[in-house]
Coordinates of C-alpha atoms and ligand atoms in Angstrom, one line a residue:
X167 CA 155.2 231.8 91.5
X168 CA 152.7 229.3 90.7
X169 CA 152.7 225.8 92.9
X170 CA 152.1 222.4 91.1
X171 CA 149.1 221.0 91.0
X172 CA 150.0 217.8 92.8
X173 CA 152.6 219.9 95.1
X174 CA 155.6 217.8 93.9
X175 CA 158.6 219.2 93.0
X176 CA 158.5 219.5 89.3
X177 CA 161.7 217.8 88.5
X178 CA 160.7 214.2 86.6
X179 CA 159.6 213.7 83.6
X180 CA 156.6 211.1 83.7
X181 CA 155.3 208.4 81.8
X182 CA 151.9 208.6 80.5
X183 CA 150.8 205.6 83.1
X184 CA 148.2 205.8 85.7
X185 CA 149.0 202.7 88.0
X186 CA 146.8 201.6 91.2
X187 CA 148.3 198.7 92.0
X188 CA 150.1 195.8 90.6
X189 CA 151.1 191.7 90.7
X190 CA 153.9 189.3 90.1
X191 CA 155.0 191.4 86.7
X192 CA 151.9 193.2 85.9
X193 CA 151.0 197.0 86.6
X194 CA 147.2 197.5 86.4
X195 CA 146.2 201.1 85.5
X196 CA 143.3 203.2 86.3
X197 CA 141.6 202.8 82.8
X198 CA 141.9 198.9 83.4
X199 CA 144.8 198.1 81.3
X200 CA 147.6 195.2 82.2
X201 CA 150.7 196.3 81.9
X202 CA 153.9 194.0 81.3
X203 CA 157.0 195.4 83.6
X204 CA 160.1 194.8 82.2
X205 CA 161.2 197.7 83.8
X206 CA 161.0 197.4 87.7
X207 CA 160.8 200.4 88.4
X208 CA 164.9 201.3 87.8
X209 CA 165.6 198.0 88.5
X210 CA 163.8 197.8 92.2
X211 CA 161.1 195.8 91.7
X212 CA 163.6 192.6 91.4
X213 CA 160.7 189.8 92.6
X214 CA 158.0 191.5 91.0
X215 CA 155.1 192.4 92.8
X216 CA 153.1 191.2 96.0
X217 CA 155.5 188.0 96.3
X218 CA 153.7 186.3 98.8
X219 CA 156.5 185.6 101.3
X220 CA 158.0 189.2 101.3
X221 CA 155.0 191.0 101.9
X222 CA 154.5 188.1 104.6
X223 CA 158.5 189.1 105.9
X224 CA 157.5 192.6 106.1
X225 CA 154.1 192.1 107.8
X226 CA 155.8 190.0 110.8
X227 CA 158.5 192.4 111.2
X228 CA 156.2 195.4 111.4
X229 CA 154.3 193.8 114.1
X230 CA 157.3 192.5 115.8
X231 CA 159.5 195.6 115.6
X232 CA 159.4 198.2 113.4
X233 CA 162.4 200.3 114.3
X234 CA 165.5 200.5 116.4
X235 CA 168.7 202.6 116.2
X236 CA 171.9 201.2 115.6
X237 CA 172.8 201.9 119.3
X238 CA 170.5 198.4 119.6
X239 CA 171.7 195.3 118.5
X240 CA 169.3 193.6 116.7
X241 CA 169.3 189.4 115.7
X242 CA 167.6 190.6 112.4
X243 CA 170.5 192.6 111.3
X244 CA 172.8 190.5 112.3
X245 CA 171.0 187.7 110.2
X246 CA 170.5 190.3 107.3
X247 CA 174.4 191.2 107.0
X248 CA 175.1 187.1 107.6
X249 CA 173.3 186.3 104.7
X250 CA 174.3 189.2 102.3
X251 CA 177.6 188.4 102.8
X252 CA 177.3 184.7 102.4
X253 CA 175.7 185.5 99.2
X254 CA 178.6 187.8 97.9
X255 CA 181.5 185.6 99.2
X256 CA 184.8 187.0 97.4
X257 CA 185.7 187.6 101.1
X258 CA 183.4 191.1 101.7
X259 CA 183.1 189.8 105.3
X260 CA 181.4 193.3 106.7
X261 CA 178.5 195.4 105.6
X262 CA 177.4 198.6 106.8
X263 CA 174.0 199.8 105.5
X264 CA 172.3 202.9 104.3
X265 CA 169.5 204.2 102.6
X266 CA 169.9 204.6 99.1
X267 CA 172.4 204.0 96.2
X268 CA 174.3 207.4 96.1
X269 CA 174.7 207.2 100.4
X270 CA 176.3 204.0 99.8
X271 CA 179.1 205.4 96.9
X272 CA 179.2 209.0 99.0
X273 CA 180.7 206.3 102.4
X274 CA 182.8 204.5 99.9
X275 CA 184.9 207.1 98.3
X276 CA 184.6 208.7 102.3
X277 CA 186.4 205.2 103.5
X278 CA 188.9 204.9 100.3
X279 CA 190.1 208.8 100.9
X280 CA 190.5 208.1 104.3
X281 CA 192.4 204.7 104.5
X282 CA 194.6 206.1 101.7
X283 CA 195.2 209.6 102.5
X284 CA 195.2 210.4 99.0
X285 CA 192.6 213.2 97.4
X286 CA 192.2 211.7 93.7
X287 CA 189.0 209.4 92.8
X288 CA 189.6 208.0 89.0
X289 CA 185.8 207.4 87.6
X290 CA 184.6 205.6 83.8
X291 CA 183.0 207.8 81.3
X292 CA 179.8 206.9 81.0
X293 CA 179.2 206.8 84.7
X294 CA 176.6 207.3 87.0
X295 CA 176.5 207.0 90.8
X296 CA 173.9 208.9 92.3
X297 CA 173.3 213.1 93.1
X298 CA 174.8 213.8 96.4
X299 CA 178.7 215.6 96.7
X300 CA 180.7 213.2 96.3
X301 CA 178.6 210.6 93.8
X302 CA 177.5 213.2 92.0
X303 CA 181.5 214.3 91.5
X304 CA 182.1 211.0 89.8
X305 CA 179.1 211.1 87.6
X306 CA 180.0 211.1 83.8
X307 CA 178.5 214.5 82.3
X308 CA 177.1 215.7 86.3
X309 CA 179.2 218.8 86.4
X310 CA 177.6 220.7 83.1
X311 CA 174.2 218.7 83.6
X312 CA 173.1 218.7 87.0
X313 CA 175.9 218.6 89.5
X314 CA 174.9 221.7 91.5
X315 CA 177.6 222.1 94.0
X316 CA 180.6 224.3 93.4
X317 CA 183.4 222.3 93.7
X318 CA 183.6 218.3 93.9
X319 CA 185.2 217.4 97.4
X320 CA 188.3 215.6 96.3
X321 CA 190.0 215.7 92.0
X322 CA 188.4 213.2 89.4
X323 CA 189.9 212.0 86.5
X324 CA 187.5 210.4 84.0
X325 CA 188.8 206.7 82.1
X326 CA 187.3 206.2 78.7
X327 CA 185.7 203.2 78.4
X328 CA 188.0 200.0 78.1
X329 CA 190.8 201.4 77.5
X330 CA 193.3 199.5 79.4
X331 CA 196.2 202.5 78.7
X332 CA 194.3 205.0 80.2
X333 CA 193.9 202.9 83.2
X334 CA 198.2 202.7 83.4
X335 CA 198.3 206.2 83.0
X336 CA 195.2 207.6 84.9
X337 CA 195.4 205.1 88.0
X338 CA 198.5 205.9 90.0
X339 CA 200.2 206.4 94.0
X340 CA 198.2 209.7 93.9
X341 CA 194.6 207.5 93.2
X342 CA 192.6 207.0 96.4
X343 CA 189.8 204.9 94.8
X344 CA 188.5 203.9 91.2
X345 CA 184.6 203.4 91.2
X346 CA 182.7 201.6 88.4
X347 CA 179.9 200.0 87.4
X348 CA 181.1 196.6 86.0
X349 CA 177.8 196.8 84.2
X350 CA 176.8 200.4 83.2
X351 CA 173.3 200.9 83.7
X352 CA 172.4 204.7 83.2
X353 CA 175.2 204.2 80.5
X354 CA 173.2 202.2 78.4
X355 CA 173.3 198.4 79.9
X356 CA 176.9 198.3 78.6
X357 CA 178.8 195.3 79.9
X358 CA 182.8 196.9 80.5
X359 CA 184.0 193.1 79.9
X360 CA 186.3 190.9 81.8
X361 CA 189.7 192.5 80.8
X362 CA 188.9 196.2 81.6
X363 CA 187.9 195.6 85.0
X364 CA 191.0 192.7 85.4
X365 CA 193.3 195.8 84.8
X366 CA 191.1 197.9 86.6
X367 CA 192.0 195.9 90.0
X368 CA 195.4 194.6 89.2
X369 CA 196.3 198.7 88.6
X370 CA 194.4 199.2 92.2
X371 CA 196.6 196.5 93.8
X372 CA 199.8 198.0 92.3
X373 CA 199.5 201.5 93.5
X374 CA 197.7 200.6 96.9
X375 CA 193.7 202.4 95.8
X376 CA 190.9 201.2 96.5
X377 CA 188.6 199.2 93.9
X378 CA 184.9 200.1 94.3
X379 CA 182.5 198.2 92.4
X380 CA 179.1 200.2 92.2
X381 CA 176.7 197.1 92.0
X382 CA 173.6 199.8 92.8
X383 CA 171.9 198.7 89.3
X384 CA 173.9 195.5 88.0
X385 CA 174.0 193.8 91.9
X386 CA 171.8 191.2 94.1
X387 CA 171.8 188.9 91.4
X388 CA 170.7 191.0 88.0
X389 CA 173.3 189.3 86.0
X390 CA 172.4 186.1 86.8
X391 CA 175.3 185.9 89.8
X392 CA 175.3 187.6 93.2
X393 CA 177.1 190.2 92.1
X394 CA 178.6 191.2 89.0
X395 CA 182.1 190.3 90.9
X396 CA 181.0 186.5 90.7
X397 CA 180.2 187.0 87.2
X398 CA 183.4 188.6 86.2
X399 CA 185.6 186.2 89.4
X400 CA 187.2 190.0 90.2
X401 CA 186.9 190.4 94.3
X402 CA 186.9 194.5 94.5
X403 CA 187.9 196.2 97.8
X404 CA 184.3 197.2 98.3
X405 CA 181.0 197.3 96.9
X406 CA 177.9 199.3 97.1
X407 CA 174.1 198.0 96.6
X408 CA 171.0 199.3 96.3
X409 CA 167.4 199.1 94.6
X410 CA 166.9 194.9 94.4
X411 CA 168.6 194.4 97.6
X412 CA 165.2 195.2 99.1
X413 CA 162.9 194.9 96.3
X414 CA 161.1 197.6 96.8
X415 CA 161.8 198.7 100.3
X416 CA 164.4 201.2 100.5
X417 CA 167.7 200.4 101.8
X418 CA 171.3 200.0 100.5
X419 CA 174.8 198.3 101.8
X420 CA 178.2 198.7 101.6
X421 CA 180.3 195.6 101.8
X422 CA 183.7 196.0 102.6
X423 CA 186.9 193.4 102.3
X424 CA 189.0 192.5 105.7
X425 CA 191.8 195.0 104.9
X426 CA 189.1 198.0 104.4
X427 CA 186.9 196.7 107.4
X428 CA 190.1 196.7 109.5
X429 CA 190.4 200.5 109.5
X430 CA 187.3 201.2 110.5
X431 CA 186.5 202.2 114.3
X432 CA 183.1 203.5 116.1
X433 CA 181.9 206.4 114.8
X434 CA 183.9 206.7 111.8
X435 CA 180.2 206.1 109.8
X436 CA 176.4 206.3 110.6
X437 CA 173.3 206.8 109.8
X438 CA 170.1 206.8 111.4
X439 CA 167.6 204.5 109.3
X440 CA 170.2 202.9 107.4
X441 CA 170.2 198.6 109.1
X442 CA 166.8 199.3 110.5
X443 CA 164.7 196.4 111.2
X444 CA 162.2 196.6 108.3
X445 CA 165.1 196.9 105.7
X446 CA 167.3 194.1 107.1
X447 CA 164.1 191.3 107.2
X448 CA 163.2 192.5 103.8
X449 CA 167.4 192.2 102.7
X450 CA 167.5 188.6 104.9
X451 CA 163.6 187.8 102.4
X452 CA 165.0 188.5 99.0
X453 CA 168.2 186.6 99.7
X454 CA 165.9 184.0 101.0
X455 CA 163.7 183.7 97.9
X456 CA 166.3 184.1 94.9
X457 CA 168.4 181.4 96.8
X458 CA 165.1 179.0 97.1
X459 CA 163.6 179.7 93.7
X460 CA 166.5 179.3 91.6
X461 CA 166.6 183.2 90.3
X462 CA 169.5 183.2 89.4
X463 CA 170.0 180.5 87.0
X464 CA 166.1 181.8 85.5
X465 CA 168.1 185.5 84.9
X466 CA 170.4 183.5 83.0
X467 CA 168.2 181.4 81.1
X468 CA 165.7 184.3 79.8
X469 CA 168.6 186.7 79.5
X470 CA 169.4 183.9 76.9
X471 CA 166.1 183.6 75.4
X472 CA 165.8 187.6 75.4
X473 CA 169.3 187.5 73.5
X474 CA 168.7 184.9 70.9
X475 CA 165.3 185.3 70.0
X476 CA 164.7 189.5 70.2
X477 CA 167.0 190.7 67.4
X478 CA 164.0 191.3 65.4
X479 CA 161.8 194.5 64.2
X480 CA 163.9 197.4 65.1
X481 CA 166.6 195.6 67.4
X482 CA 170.0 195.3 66.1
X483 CA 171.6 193.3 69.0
X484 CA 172.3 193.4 72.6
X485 CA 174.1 194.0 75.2
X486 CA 174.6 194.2 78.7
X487 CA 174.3 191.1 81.1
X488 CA 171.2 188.8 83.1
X489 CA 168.3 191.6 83.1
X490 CA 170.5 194.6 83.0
X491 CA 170.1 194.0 78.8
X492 CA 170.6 196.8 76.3
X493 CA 168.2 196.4 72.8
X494 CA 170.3 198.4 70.6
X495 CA 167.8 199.7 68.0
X496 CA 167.9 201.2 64.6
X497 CA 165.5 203.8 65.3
X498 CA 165.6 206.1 68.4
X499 CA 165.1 204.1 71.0
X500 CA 162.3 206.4 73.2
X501 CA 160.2 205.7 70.5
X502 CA 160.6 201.5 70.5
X503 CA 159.9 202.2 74.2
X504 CA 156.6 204.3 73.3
X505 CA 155.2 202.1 71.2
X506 CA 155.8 198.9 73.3
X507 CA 154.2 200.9 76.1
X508 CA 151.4 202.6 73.8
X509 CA 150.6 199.3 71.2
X510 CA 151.1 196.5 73.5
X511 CA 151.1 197.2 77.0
X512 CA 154.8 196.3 77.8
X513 CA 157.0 198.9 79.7
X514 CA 160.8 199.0 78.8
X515 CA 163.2 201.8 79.9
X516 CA 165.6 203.9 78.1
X517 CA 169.0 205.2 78.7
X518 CA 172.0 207.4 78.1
X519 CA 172.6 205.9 74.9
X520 CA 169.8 207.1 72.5
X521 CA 169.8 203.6 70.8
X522 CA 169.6 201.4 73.5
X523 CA 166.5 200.0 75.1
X524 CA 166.7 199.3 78.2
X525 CA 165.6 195.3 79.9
X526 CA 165.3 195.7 84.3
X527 CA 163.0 192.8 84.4
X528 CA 162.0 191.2 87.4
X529 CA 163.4 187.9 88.0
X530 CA 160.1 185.9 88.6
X531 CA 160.1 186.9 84.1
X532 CA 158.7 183.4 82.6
X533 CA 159.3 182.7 79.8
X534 CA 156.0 183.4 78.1
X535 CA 156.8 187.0 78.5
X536 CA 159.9 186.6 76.5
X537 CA 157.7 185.7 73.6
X538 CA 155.3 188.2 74.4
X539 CA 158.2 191.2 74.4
X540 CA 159.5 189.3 70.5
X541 CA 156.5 189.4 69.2
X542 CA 155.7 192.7 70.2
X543 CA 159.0 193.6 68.6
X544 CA 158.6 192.0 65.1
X545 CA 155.4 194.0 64.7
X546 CA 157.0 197.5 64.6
X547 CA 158.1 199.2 61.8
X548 CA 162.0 198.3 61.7
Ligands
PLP799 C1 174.9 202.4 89.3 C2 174.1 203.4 90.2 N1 174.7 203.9 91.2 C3 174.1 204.7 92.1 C4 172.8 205.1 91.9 C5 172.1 206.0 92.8 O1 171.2 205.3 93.6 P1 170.1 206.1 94.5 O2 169.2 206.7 93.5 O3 169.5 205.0 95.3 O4 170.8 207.1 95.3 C6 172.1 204.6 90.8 C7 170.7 205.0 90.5 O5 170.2 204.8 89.4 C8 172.8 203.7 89.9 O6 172.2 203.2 88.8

């Protein structure tokens, strides 16, 4: 057997990009090159890089305390789960927090099973939620791709995209939970619209399921609102977070509505670095600074800029919401993304949808960079 080179396990693909370090929305490579990131990093990298006042929230919280358990009660994550949950509102009164994206959905479906009783978890085609059992089970194409294990832990029924019958017929007194992405991101920044997800939750009520909302990708303001909830005015029974809700420092939360909250008791979930004391300060920071700097509202301004004045070279149109945008292309769109990369130094991302490219810019984006990404765009071949 031969061992890699770098002793990694040889399971990503990588991009031809040798990066040392990097600034507000600049990665500077090896070879001296300035790259433009309009990718984040899969949408992590929500304030960019070396913002001044969270690498000065992480510095005072290493020095002060750099981990308890949750055995200790700690101000900072009480402050932390305070202020996510003021930024949510929709009444998600009560987080617990993990790790990572998948950790969050695998304690969701665990809570919607539970409370329910029931052993059916209807997903969205198109899907994704993260590797582990249960996320992994509701992942759209997992199974014959990557899924691993070999048997999902409870039945799943996949919904085709808007299709508001389906959601009648599929969602029903046997459903525990449906999980979606309001905004698919793996999916191809597709936006499932206001009236899908209205019948998703008025089925949920009906029948007594759960609604999780996976805001892993599209949450912590990427569509220009908290959540994609606030966007869409749909309060779900729970949602997950992930990647901006640190920017960059990894750590996820589940928030959970009274009626779910209600059921829970000690023990019934845990973790041990999930709500640790560098996570929470960095989840209390971001709040903090897209609050104070008007983020939100600049997501929805350059998302607008991005939408009316990037249709050009070999877009066709968008899609999507905020900076969870799909540039649907004429040409495949790995090689748009290559030769924005390769011929002008601006990093994009693709997706499951071979014609989209995919926009997980930072919110700090000005909008000079807007016209930096059109112009790049009109001078490719269309
Ligand atoms: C919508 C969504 N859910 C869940 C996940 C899984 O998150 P993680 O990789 O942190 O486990 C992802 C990751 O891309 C995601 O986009």
């Amino acid at each position: 057997m031969t061992v890699p080179a770098d002793h990694l396990a040889p399971v990503y693909a990588q991009w031809p990009l040798d990066v040392v370090d990097a600034s507000g929305v600049y990665l500077h490579t090896r070879d001296g090159r300035r790259i433009l990131d309009l990718y984040g990093g899969h949408a992590v990298a929500a304030l960019g890089y070396s913002h001044p006042r969270l690498l000065a929230a992480l510095d005072r919280q290493a020095r002060s305390l750099i981990f308890q358990s949750n055995a200790v009660p700690l101000e900072v994550r009480s402050r932390a789960a305070l202020r996510l949950t003021r930024f949510a509102g929709l009444g998600l009164n009560t987080v617990f927090f993990i790790n990572t994206g998948a950790e969050a959905n695998e304690n969701a479906l665990k809570l919607a099973l539970k409370i329910t009783g029931r052993r059916k978890v209807v997903a969205v085609e198109g899907s994704f939620h993260g590797r582990t059992a249960a996320a992994g089970a509701v992942t759209w194409g997992a199974a014959k791709k990557w899924y691993g294990f070999p048997q999902a832990p409870f039945d799943v029924e996949f919904l085709p995209r808007g299709d508001l019958e389906a959601v009648r017929r599929s969602v029903g007194t046997d459903t525990a939970a449906v999980i979606v992405e309001p905004v698919q991101g793996v999916g191809g920044a597709l936006d499932l619209g206001a009236s899908f997800l209205e019948a998703l939750r008025v089925r949920c009520s009906e029948v007594c399921a759960q609604l999780i909302f996976d805001e892993v990708q599209c949450g912590m303001g990427r569509t220009g609102f908290p959540f994609a909830a606030n966007l869409y005015g749909i309060a779900p029974d729970m949602i997950t977070t992930a990647k901006a809700l640190g920017a960059g420092f990894p750590c996820a939360a589940l928030l959970l509505a009274d009626h779910v909250a209600s059921h829970l008791k000690t023990d019934d979930l845990g973790t041990t670095f999930g709500g640790g004391p560098m996570a929470c300060a960095m989840i209390e920071t971001v709040v903090d600074i897209i609050e104070s700097e008007g983020l939100l509202a600049n997501v929805r301004n350059l998302s607008r800029q991005i939408r009316d004045s990037c249709v050009v070279g070999p877009v066709t149109g968008t899609q999507g919401a905020g900076f969870l945008l799909g540039l649907r292309t004429r040409r495949p769109a790995k090689d748009v993304q290559k030769e924005l990369l390769e011929q002008h130094d601006i990093l994009t991302g693709t997706s499951g949808d071979p014609q989209v490219v995919r926009i997980l810019a930072p919110y700090v984006l000005e909008s000079q960079h807007v016209d930096a990404l059109r112009a790049a765009l009109i001078s490719l071949p269309a």
